[in-house]
PDB file of C-alpha atoms in Angstrom:
ATOM      1  CA  MET A1209      36.615  57.248  51.005  1.00 46.00           C
ATOM      2  CA  LYS A1210      32.908  57.009  50.242  1.00 47.00           C
ATOM      3  CA  LYS A1211      31.868  53.533  49.048  1.00 49.00           C
ATOM      4  CA  ARG A1212      30.232  53.541  45.613  1.00 51.00           C
ATOM      5  CA  THR A1213      27.026  51.573  45.608  1.00 52.00           C
ATOM      6  CA  LYS A1214      25.825  49.355  42.765  1.00 51.00           C
ATOM      7  CA  LYS A1215      22.872  51.573  42.177  1.00 52.00           C
ATOM      8  CA  THR A1216      25.019  54.613  41.864  1.00 55.00           C
ATOM      9  CA  THR A1217      27.296  52.764  39.381  1.00 53.00           C
ATOM     10  CA  LYS A1218      24.254  51.703  37.274  1.00 51.00           C
ATOM     11  CA  ASN A1219      22.932  55.243  37.128  1.00 55.00           C
ATOM     12  CA  GLN A1220      26.189  56.574  36.062  1.00 55.00           C
ATOM     13  CA  ASN A1221      26.460  53.905  33.345  1.00 53.00           C
ATOM     14  CA  LEU A1222      23.034  54.777  31.988  1.00 50.00           C
ATOM     15  CA  LYS A1223      24.235  58.436  31.540  1.00 55.00           C
ATOM     16  CA  ASN A1224      27.319  57.196  29.737  1.00 58.00           C
ATOM     17  CA  PRO A1225      26.668  57.562  25.886  1.00 60.00           C
ATOM     18  CA  SER A1226      28.905  54.610  25.104  1.00 60.00           C
ATOM     19  CA  TYR A1227      26.898  52.370  27.440  1.00 55.00           C
ATOM     20  CA  LYS A1228      23.607  53.580  26.007  1.00 58.00           C
ATOM     21  CA  PHE A1229      24.812  52.721  22.546  1.00 62.00           C
ATOM     22  CA  TYR A1230      25.716  49.111  23.551  1.00 62.00           C
ATOM     23  CA  TYR A1231      22.552  48.795  25.609  1.00 61.00           C
ATOM     24  CA  TRP A1232      20.307  49.650  22.655  1.00 68.00           C
ATOM     25  CA  LEU A1233      22.461  47.714  20.202  1.00 67.00           C
ATOM     26  CA  THR A1234      22.046  44.541  22.381  1.00 72.00           C
ATOM     27  CA  GLY A1235      18.267  45.073  22.438  1.00 69.00           C
ATOM     28  CA  ILE A1236      18.109  45.490  18.675  1.00 73.00           C
ATOM     29  CA  ILE A1237      20.134  42.297  18.157  1.00 75.00           C
ATOM     30  CA  LEU A1238      17.824  40.414  20.478  1.00 74.00           C
ATOM     31  CA  LEU A1239      14.807  41.706  18.656  1.00 75.00           C
ATOM     32  CA  LEU A1240      16.182  40.759  15.306  1.00 74.00           C
ATOM     33  CA  ALA A1241      17.120  37.338  16.573  1.00 71.00           C
ATOM     34  CA  LEU A1242      13.533  36.783  17.824  1.00 74.00           C
ATOM     35  CA  VAL A1243      12.093  37.958  14.417  1.00 68.00           C
ATOM     36  CA  PHE A1244      14.475  35.668  12.588  1.00 66.00           C
ATOM     37  CA  PHE A1245      13.666  32.733  14.854  1.00 66.00           C
ATOM     38  CA  PHE A1246       9.913  33.080  14.410  1.00 64.00           C
ATOM     39  CA  ARG A1247      10.114  33.789  10.708  1.00 69.00           C
ATOM     40  CA  THR A1248      12.350  30.630  10.204  1.00 57.00           C
ATOM     41  CA  THR A1249      10.058  28.502  12.341  1.00 56.00           C
ATOM     42  CA  PHE A1250       7.038  29.597  10.503  1.00 55.00           C
ATOM     43  CA  THR A1251       8.716  29.130   7.092  1.00 49.00           C
ATOM     44  CA  MET A1252       9.812  25.685   7.951  1.00 48.00           C
ATOM     45  CA  TYR A1253       6.369  24.701   9.257  1.00 48.00           C
ATOM     46  CA  TYR A1254       4.772  26.153   6.135  1.00 43.00           C
ATOM     47  CA  PHE A1255       6.980  24.070   3.709  1.00 41.00           C
ATOM     48  CA  ILE A1256       6.551  20.954   5.792  1.00 42.00           C
ATOM     49  CA  ILE A1257       2.874  21.194   5.578  1.00 45.00           C
ATOM     50  CA  LYS A1258       2.981  22.284   1.943  1.00 43.00           C
ATOM     51  CA  GLY A1259       5.364  19.501   1.143  1.00 43.00           C
ATOM     52  CA  LYS A1260       2.974  16.839   2.509  1.00 46.00           C
ATOM     53  CA  PHE A1261       0.352  17.901  -0.103  1.00 45.00           C
ATOM     54  CA  GLU A1262       2.916  18.251  -2.876  1.00 42.00           C
ATOM     55  CA  GLU A1263       4.717  15.145  -2.079  1.00 46.00           C
ATOM     56  CA  ARG A1264       1.933  12.854  -3.314  1.00 49.00           C
ATOM     57  CA  GLU A1265       1.658  14.616  -6.720  1.00 49.00           C
ATOM     58  CA  TYR A1266       5.467  14.748  -7.024  1.00 47.00           C
ATOM     59  CA  GLY A1267       5.678  11.048  -6.324  1.00 66.00           C
ATOM     60  CA  TYR A1268       2.991  10.295  -8.868  1.00 67.00           C
ATOM     61  CA  LYS A1269       4.895  12.099 -11.577  1.00 69.00           C
ATOM     62  CA  ASN A1270       8.164  10.306 -10.643  1.00 86.00           C
ATOM     63  CA  LEU A1271       6.545   6.947 -11.155  1.00 88.00           C
ATOM     64  CA  GLU A1272       5.352   7.928 -14.611  1.00 86.00           C
ATOM     65  CA  LYS A1273       9.025   8.632 -15.523  1.00 86.00           C
ATOM     66  CA  LEU A1274      10.165   5.274 -14.113  1.00 89.00           C
ATOM     67  CA  ARG A1275       7.544   3.175 -16.036  1.00 92.00           C
ATOM     68  CA  PRO A1276       8.503   2.094 -19.630  1.00 92.00           C
ATOM     69  CA  GLU A1277       6.380   3.589 -22.356  1.00 93.00           C
ATOM     70  CA  SER A1278       5.645   0.029 -23.676  1.00 93.00           C
ATOM     71  CA  GLU A1279       4.083  -0.875 -20.329  1.00 94.00           C
ATOM     72  CA  ALA A1280       1.905   2.137 -20.320  1.00 93.00           C
ATOM     73  CA  LEU A1281       0.678   1.323 -23.817  1.00 94.00           C
ATOM     74  CA  LYS A1282      -0.030  -2.331 -22.759  1.00 95.00           C
ATOM     75  CA  ILE A1283      -2.142  -1.225 -19.750  1.00 95.00           C
ATOM     76  CA  HIS A1284      -4.032   1.182 -21.942  1.00 94.00           C
ATOM     77  CA  SER A1285      -4.752  -1.402 -24.510  1.00 95.00           C
ATOM     78  CA  ILE A1286      -5.870  -4.039 -22.009  1.00 96.00           C
ATOM     79  CA  ILE A1287      -8.114  -1.717 -20.073  1.00 94.00           C
ATOM     80  CA  ASN A1288      -9.828  -0.546 -23.193  1.00 93.00           C
ATOM     81  CA  ARG A1289     -10.465  -4.099 -24.190  1.00 95.00           C
ATOM     82  CA  TYR A1290     -11.966  -4.970 -20.882  1.00 95.00           C
ATOM     83  CA  ARG A1291     -13.857  -1.705 -20.093  1.00 93.00           C
ATOM     84  CA  SER A1292     -17.021  -3.559 -19.265  1.00 95.00           C
ATOM     85  CA  HIS A1293     -15.312  -5.690 -16.652  1.00 97.00           C
ATOM     86  CA  ALA A1294     -14.648  -4.935 -12.983  1.00 97.00           C
ATOM     87  CA  ILE A1295     -11.039  -3.737 -12.580  1.00 97.00           C
ATOM     88  CA  GLY A1296      -9.116  -3.518  -9.318  1.00 98.00           C
ATOM     89  CA  ILE A1297      -5.689  -3.499  -7.613  1.00 98.00           C
ATOM     90  CA  ASP A1298      -3.850  -5.419  -4.889  1.00 98.00           C
ATOM     91  CA  ILE A1299      -1.612  -3.790  -2.316  1.00 98.00           C
ATOM     92  CA  SER A1300       0.667  -4.576   0.530  1.00 97.00           C
ATOM     93  CA  GLN A1301       3.034  -2.683   2.824  1.00 96.00           C
ATOM     94  CA  HIS A1302       5.230  -2.080  -0.178  1.00 95.00           C
ATOM     95  CA  GLN A1303       2.797   0.790  -1.200  1.00 96.00           C
ATOM     96  CA  GLY A1304       3.416   2.474   2.074  1.00 95.00           C
ATOM     97  CA  ASN A1305       0.940   5.102   3.386  1.00 95.00           C
ATOM     98  CA  ILE A1306      -1.886   5.522   0.987  1.00 96.00           C
ATOM     99  CA  ALA A1307      -4.034   8.644   0.614  1.00 95.00           C
ATOM    100  CA  TRP A1308      -7.302   6.806   0.424  1.00 95.00           C
ATOM    101  CA  ASP A1309      -9.388   9.812  -0.394  1.00 94.00           C
ATOM    102  CA  SER A1310      -7.550  10.031  -3.776  1.00 94.00           C
ATOM    103  CA  VAL A1311      -7.724   6.368  -4.644  1.00 95.00           C
ATOM    104  CA  LYS A1312     -10.695   6.244  -7.053  1.00 94.00           C
ATOM    105  CA  TYR A1313      -9.753   5.534 -10.620  1.00 94.00           C
ATOM    106  CA  ILE A1314      -7.399   3.748 -13.048  1.00 90.00           C
ATOM    107  CA  LYS A1315      -6.524   5.995 -15.947  1.00 78.00           C
ATOM    108  CA  ASN A1316      -8.645   8.868 -14.549  1.00 80.00           C
ATOM    109  CA  ASP A1317     -11.908   7.397 -15.816  1.00 84.00           C
ATOM    110  CA  ILE A1318     -12.024   3.639 -14.940  1.00 92.00           C
ATOM    111  CA  PRO A1319     -13.378   3.236 -11.382  1.00 95.00           C
ATOM    112  CA  ILE A1320     -11.523   0.830  -9.083  1.00 97.00           C
ATOM    113  CA  SER A1321     -14.072  -1.776  -8.206  1.00 97.00           C
ATOM    114  CA  PHE A1322     -12.076  -3.957  -5.773  1.00 98.00           C
ATOM    115  CA  VAL A1323      -8.827  -4.120  -3.792  1.00 98.00           C
ATOM    116  CA  PHE A1324      -6.979  -7.122  -2.502  1.00 98.00           C
ATOM    117  CA  VAL A1325      -4.842  -6.458   0.591  1.00 98.00           C
ATOM    118  CA  ARG A1326      -1.917  -8.598   1.880  1.00 98.00           C
ATOM    119  CA  ALA A1327      -2.695  -9.637   5.450  1.00 98.00           C
ATOM    120  CA  THR A1328      -0.111 -12.215   6.305  1.00 98.00           C
ATOM    121  CA  ARG A1329       3.034 -13.939   5.131  1.00 98.00           C
ATOM    122  CA  GLY A1330       4.289 -17.317   6.282  1.00 98.00           C
ATOM    123  CA  ALA A1331       3.621 -18.610   9.770  1.00 98.00           C
ATOM    124  CA  TYR A1332       4.208 -15.470  11.915  1.00 97.00           C
ATOM    125  CA  VAL A1333       4.336 -12.296   9.807  1.00 98.00           C
ATOM    126  CA  GLN A1334       1.522  -9.692   9.587  1.00 98.00           C
ATOM    127  CA  ASP A1335       1.604  -6.991   6.944  1.00 98.00           C
ATOM    128  CA  ALA A1336       2.495  -3.744   8.612  1.00 97.00           C
ATOM    129  CA  PHE A1337      -0.241  -1.793   6.850  1.00 97.00           C
ATOM    130  CA  PHE A1338      -2.941  -4.444   6.749  1.00 98.00           C
ATOM    131  CA  ARG A1339      -5.256  -3.150   9.525  1.00 97.00           C
ATOM    132  CA  LYS A1340      -4.984   0.422   8.310  1.00 97.00           C
ATOM    133  CA  ASN A1341      -5.697  -0.494   4.726  1.00 97.00           C
ATOM    134  CA  TRP A1342      -8.455  -2.979   5.666  1.00 98.00           C
ATOM    135  CA  THR A1343     -10.328  -0.256   7.801  1.00 97.00           C
ATOM    136  CA  ASN A1344      -9.965   2.368   5.081  1.00 96.00           C
ATOM    137  CA  LEU A1345     -11.327   0.063   2.400  1.00 96.00           C
ATOM    138  CA  LYS A1346     -14.464  -0.531   4.535  1.00 95.00           C
ATOM    139  CA  ASN A1347     -14.957   3.162   5.071  1.00 94.00           C
ATOM    140  CA  LYS A1348     -14.661   3.686   1.232  1.00 93.00           C
ATOM    141  CA  ASN A1349     -17.280   0.991   0.497  1.00 85.00           C
ATOM    142  CA  LEU A1350     -14.904  -0.763  -1.937  1.00 91.00           C
ATOM    143  CA  LEU A1351     -15.060  -4.512  -2.391  1.00 97.00           C
ATOM    144  CA  ARG A1352     -12.098  -5.813  -0.371  1.00 98.00           C
ATOM    145  CA  GLY A1353     -10.304  -9.096   0.015  1.00 98.00           C
ATOM    146  CA  ALA A1354      -7.392 -10.295   2.024  1.00 98.00           C
ATOM    147  CA  TYR A1355      -4.568 -12.608   0.904  1.00 98.00           C
ATOM    148  CA  HIS A1356      -1.851 -14.693   2.436  1.00 98.00           C
ATOM    149  CA  TYR A1357       1.651 -15.026   0.926  1.00 98.00           C
ATOM    150  CA  TYR A1358       2.373 -18.676   1.329  1.00 98.00           C
ATOM    151  CA  ASP A1359       5.917 -19.658   2.632  1.00 98.00           C
ATOM    152  CA  VAL A1360       6.660 -22.870   0.895  1.00 97.00           C
ATOM    153  CA  ASN A1361       9.136 -23.919   3.581  1.00 94.00           C
ATOM    154  CA  ARG A1362       6.807 -23.425   6.521  1.00 95.00           C
ATOM    155  CA  ASN A1363       4.115 -25.503   8.189  1.00 97.00           C
ATOM    156  CA  SER A1364       0.729 -25.038   6.366  1.00 98.00           C
ATOM    157  CA  THR A1365      -1.305 -25.271   9.607  1.00 98.00           C
ATOM    158  CA  ASP A1366       0.744 -22.538  11.255  1.00 98.00           C
ATOM    159  CA  GLN A1367       0.322 -20.335   8.265  1.00 98.00           C
ATOM    160  CA  ALA A1368      -3.478 -20.825   8.126  1.00 98.00           C
ATOM    161  CA  GLU A1369      -3.704 -20.009  11.860  1.00 98.00           C
ATOM    162  CA  ASN A1370      -1.590 -16.852  11.232  1.00 98.00           C
ATOM    163  CA  PHE A1371      -4.243 -15.734   8.608  1.00 98.00           C
ATOM    164  CA  ILE A1372      -7.235 -16.683  10.761  1.00 98.00           C
ATOM    165  CA  LYS A1373      -6.113 -14.735  13.777  1.00 98.00           C
ATOM    166  CA  THR A1374      -5.349 -11.659  11.629  1.00 98.00           C
ATOM    167  CA  VAL A1375      -8.287 -11.450   9.266  1.00 98.00           C
ATOM    168  CA  THR A1376     -11.968 -11.106  10.121  1.00 98.00           C
ATOM    169  CA  LEU A1377     -14.086 -11.297   7.038  1.00 98.00           C
ATOM    170  CA  GLU A1378     -17.529  -9.813   6.900  1.00 97.00           C
ATOM    171  CA  LYS A1379     -20.560  -9.941   4.595  1.00 97.00           C
ATOM    172  CA  GLY A1380     -19.735  -8.403   1.288  1.00 97.00           C
ATOM    173  CA  ASP A1381     -15.995  -9.191   1.518  1.00 98.00           C
ATOM    174  CA  LEU A1382     -14.242 -11.162  -1.154  1.00 98.00           C
ATOM    175  CA  PRO A1383     -13.067 -14.730  -0.316  1.00 98.00           C
ATOM    176  CA  PRO A1384      -9.591 -15.205   1.221  1.00 98.00           C
ATOM    177  CA  VAL A1385      -6.677 -15.591  -1.098  1.00 98.00           C
ATOM    178  CA  LEU A1386      -3.786 -18.084  -1.053  1.00 98.00           C
ATOM    179  CA  ASP A1387      -0.722 -16.497  -2.884  1.00 98.00           C
ATOM    180  CA  ILE A1388       1.642 -19.191  -3.975  1.00 98.00           C
ATOM    181  CA  GLU A1389       4.669 -18.242  -6.095  1.00 97.00           C
ATOM    182  CA  GLU A1390       7.816 -20.140  -4.974  1.00 96.00           C
ATOM    183  CA  LEU A1391       9.182 -23.640  -5.043  1.00 96.00           C
ATOM    184  CA  PRO A1392      10.303 -25.342  -1.832  1.00 94.00           C
ATOM    185  CA  LYS A1393      13.902 -25.819  -0.789  1.00 91.00           C
ATOM    186  CA  ASN A1394      13.375 -28.035   2.264  1.00 87.00           C
ATOM    187  CA  GLN A1395      10.557 -30.351   1.000  1.00 91.00           C
ATOM    188  CA  SER A1396       9.325 -32.104  -2.143  1.00 95.00           C
ATOM    189  CA  LEU A1397       6.835 -30.738  -4.532  1.00 95.00           C
ATOM    190  CA  GLU A1398       4.403 -33.406  -3.426  1.00 96.00           C
ATOM    191  CA  LEU A1399       4.549 -32.312   0.243  1.00 97.00           C
ATOM    192  CA  LEU A1400       4.110 -28.800  -0.900  1.00 97.00           C
ATOM    193  CA  LYS A1401       0.817 -29.751  -2.658  1.00 97.00           C
ATOM    194  CA  LYS A1402      -0.381 -31.466   0.500  1.00 97.00           C
ATOM    195  CA  GLY A1403       0.423 -28.273   2.482  1.00 98.00           C
ATOM    196  CA  ILE A1404      -1.451 -26.087  -0.010  1.00 98.00           C
ATOM    197  CA  THR A1405      -4.508 -28.508   0.167  1.00 98.00           C
ATOM    198  CA  ASN A1406      -4.264 -28.382   3.984  1.00 98.00           C
ATOM    199  CA  TRP A1407      -4.211 -24.501   4.055  1.00 98.00           C
ATOM    200  CA  LEU A1408      -7.234 -24.369   1.704  1.00 98.00           C
ATOM    201  CA  HIS A1409      -9.264 -26.813   3.729  1.00 98.00           C
ATOM    202  CA  LEU A1410      -8.526 -25.083   7.021  1.00 98.00           C
ATOM    203  CA  ILE A1411      -9.460 -21.633   5.665  1.00 98.00           C
ATOM    204  CA  GLU A1412     -12.603 -22.870   3.992  1.00 98.00           C
ATOM    205  CA  LYS A1413     -13.638 -24.510   7.325  1.00 98.00           C
ATOM    206  CA  GLN A1414     -13.086 -21.194   9.107  1.00 98.00           C
ATOM    207  CA  TYR A1415     -14.802 -18.782   6.643  1.00 98.00           C
ATOM    208  CA  GLN A1416     -17.197 -21.143   5.074  1.00 97.00           C
ATOM    209  CA  VAL A1417     -16.244 -20.166   1.502  1.00 98.00           C
ATOM    210  CA  LYS A1418     -13.882 -21.536  -1.113  1.00 98.00           C
ATOM    211  CA  PRO A1419     -10.623 -19.553  -1.052  1.00 98.00           C
ATOM    212  CA  ILE A1420      -9.214 -17.991  -4.237  1.00 98.00           C
ATOM    213  CA  ILE A1421      -5.860 -19.338  -5.451  1.00 98.00           C
ATOM    214  CA  TYR A1422      -3.269 -16.820  -6.866  1.00 98.00           C
ATOM    215  CA  SER A1423      -0.230 -17.716  -8.850  1.00 98.00           C
ATOM    216  CA  ASN A1424       1.334 -17.081 -12.260  1.00 97.00           C
ATOM    217  CA  ASP A1425       0.587 -18.967 -15.507  1.00 97.00           C
ATOM    218  CA  ALA A1426       3.863 -21.000 -15.350  1.00 96.00           C
ATOM    219  CA  TYR A1427       3.236 -22.123 -11.788  1.00 97.00           C
ATOM    220  CA  PHE A1428      -0.233 -23.264 -12.602  1.00 97.00           C
ATOM    221  CA  ILE A1429       0.977 -25.103 -15.812  1.00 95.00           C
ATOM    222  CA  HIS A1430       4.269 -26.634 -14.697  1.00 96.00           C
ATOM    223  CA  HIS A1431       4.116 -27.168 -10.872  1.00 97.00           C
ATOM    224  CA  ILE A1432       0.533 -27.659  -9.733  1.00 97.00           C
ATOM    225  CA  ALA A1433      -1.273 -28.676 -12.848  1.00 96.00           C
ATOM    226  CA  ASP A1434      -2.232 -32.074 -11.508  1.00 96.00           C
ATOM    227  CA  MET A1435      -3.918 -30.539  -8.354  1.00 97.00           C
ATOM    228  CA  ASP A1436      -7.757 -30.647  -8.503  1.00 95.00           C
ATOM    229  CA  LEU A1437      -8.638 -26.915  -8.265  1.00 96.00           C
ATOM    230  CA  THR A1438     -11.910 -27.011 -10.256  1.00 95.00           C
ATOM    231  CA  GLU A1439     -13.955 -25.714  -7.297  1.00 96.00           C
ATOM    232  CA  TYR A1440     -11.695 -22.746  -6.523  1.00 98.00           C
ATOM    233  CA  PRO A1441     -11.605 -19.343  -8.262  1.00 98.00           C
ATOM    234  CA  ILE A1442      -8.358 -18.863 -10.039  1.00 98.00           C
ATOM    235  CA  TRP A1443      -6.369 -15.623  -9.875  1.00 98.00           C
ATOM    236  CA  VAL A1444      -3.534 -15.730 -12.419  1.00 98.00           C
ATOM    237  CA  ALA A1445      -0.651 -13.422 -13.103  1.00 98.00           C
ATOM    238  CA  ASN A1446       0.662 -12.902 -16.592  1.00 97.00           C
ATOM    239  CA  TYR A1447       2.328  -9.612 -17.553  1.00 96.00           C
ATOM    240  CA  ASN A1448       3.056 -10.462 -21.182  1.00 94.00           C
ATOM    241  CA  PRO A1449       1.136  -8.510 -23.780  1.00 91.00           C
ATOM    242  CA  ARG A1450      -1.747 -10.942 -24.309  1.00 90.00           C
ATOM    243  CA  ASN A1451      -5.585 -10.830 -24.786  1.00 91.00           C
ATOM    244  CA  SER A1452      -6.016 -13.071 -21.680  1.00 93.00           C
ATOM    245  CA  PRO A1453      -3.850 -15.238 -19.547  1.00 95.00           C
ATOM    246  CA  LYS A1454      -3.033 -18.836 -20.638  1.00 95.00           C
ATOM    247  CA  HIS A1455      -5.092 -20.414 -17.803  1.00 95.00           C
ATOM    248  CA  SER A1456      -8.359 -21.270 -19.365  1.00 91.00           C
ATOM    249  CA  ARG A1457     -10.498 -20.915 -16.235  1.00 95.00           C
ATOM    250  CA  TRP A1458      -9.518 -17.599 -14.625  1.00 97.00           C
ATOM    251  CA  SER A1459     -11.643 -15.392 -12.434  1.00 98.00           C
ATOM    252  CA  PHE A1460      -9.010 -12.669 -11.914  1.00 98.00           C
ATOM    253  CA  TRP A1461      -6.087 -11.634 -14.159  1.00 98.00           C
ATOM    254  CA  GLN A1462      -3.185  -9.646 -12.826  1.00 98.00           C
ATOM    255  CA  PHE A1463      -1.905  -8.208 -16.069  1.00 97.00           C
ATOM    256  CA  SER A1464       0.513  -5.524 -14.867  1.00 97.00           C
ATOM    257  CA  GLU A1465       2.716  -4.903 -11.821  1.00 96.00           C
ATOM    258  CA  LYS A1466       3.374  -1.316 -12.890  1.00 96.00           C
ATOM    259  CA  GLY A1467       0.153   0.473 -12.437  1.00 96.00           C
ATOM    260  CA  ILE A1468       0.116   4.154 -11.238  1.00 95.00           C
ATOM    261  CA  ILE A1469      -2.816   5.104  -9.059  1.00 95.00           C
ATOM    262  CA  LYS A1470      -3.349   8.640  -7.660  1.00 93.00           C
ATOM    263  CA  GLY A1471      -2.987   8.528  -3.903  1.00 93.00           C
ATOM    264  CA  ILE A1472      -0.376   5.734  -3.962  1.00 95.00           C
ATOM    265  CA  THR A1473       3.085   7.223  -4.523  1.00 90.00           C
ATOM    266  CA  SER A1474       5.540   5.036  -2.774  1.00 88.00           C
ATOM    267  CA  ASN A1475       5.496   2.262  -5.435  1.00 92.00           C
ATOM    268  CA  PHE A1476       3.785   0.829  -8.545  1.00 96.00           C
ATOM    269  CA  VAL A1477       0.553  -1.058  -8.032  1.00 97.00           C
ATOM    270  CA  ASP A1478      -0.572  -4.428  -9.473  1.00 98.00           C
ATOM    271  CA  ILE A1479      -3.675  -4.079 -11.748  1.00 98.00           C
ATOM    272  CA  ASN A1480      -6.294  -6.795 -12.036  1.00 98.00           C
ATOM    273  CA  ILE A1481      -9.243  -7.615 -14.168  1.00 98.00           C
ATOM    274  CA  PHE A1482     -12.174  -9.667 -12.963  1.00 98.00           C
ATOM    275  CA  ASN A1483     -13.729 -11.959 -15.578  1.00 98.00           C
ATOM    276  CA  GLY A1484     -17.058 -10.368 -15.436  1.00 97.00           C
ATOM    277  CA  ASN A1485     -18.706  -7.044 -14.493  1.00 97.00           C
ATOM    278  CA  THR A1486     -19.260  -5.636 -11.006  1.00 96.00           C
ATOM    279  CA  ASN A1487     -22.563  -7.227 -10.461  1.00 97.00           C
ATOM    280  CA  GLN A1488     -21.028 -10.623 -11.209  1.00 97.00           C
ATOM    281  CA  LEU A1489     -18.167  -9.923  -8.875  1.00 98.00           C
ATOM    282  CA  GLU A1490     -20.489  -9.099  -5.947  1.00 97.00           C
ATOM    283  CA  LYS A1491     -22.082 -12.609  -6.378  1.00 97.00           C
ATOM    284  CA  LEU A1492     -18.566 -13.909  -5.395  1.00 97.00           C
ATOM    285  CA  THR A1493     -18.611 -12.132  -2.112  1.00 98.00           C
ATOM    286  CA  ILE A1494     -19.291 -13.618   1.314  1.00 96.00           C
ATOM    287  CA  LYS A1495     -22.983 -13.863   1.978  1.00 92.00           C
TER     288      LYS A1495
END
């Protein structure tokens, strides 16, 4: 019997109508699969890119829904009262990635004059977004300042060293800030005051400028009222509907923690007023 070769079998199969049908059907299915794959990939890529642009605006609108109307009215009232003053914000890693090209105004017509950025917390922690925010602020030519969140249960010298190794201040920057908000659990209030004084002295020695001290009205009044802070600029927080904070000698007033700024969509933003205009604020900067 004559042996059938593979070539002979293939040629015969090609002449078979049934084989031709399945051959072309397979080709069409493969072609459709390729078209579907590339179309799906393109569509996904398109919506990912599109979503990155829409996400900012979408998040901005969501924050407006989350903020009470009473807070929006309070912000409007205070800003109108202090229109001639320099107004700014303060941020930390809680605001996430910021679209700095969009960060320009408060209420669409009040320019942002200054931004304070959290640099460090306690003895060892650096803010995850500090370096990125710090560099972007320099590129935007906005007055910038760095602050340290004070851990009331940690060594003050270690905390000062954490800030110093993290923050390099330049001419035109605002003075460093000590943010003190809590009461100690592991030490007395008197020891806390000594720690605060130590931190302030170490930072002043390093940067050759008096640091700014931040806290809320109640803390200044009830816990550190007997400290001699007359030479230090005071940054006070008071979110109650008021014409001004209770502290009689304030340089900055943080009057709301629910500001909405275009370009910052991950969270609300603290809004602050400087007790003077932009020219007066510049006199406070490092020379």
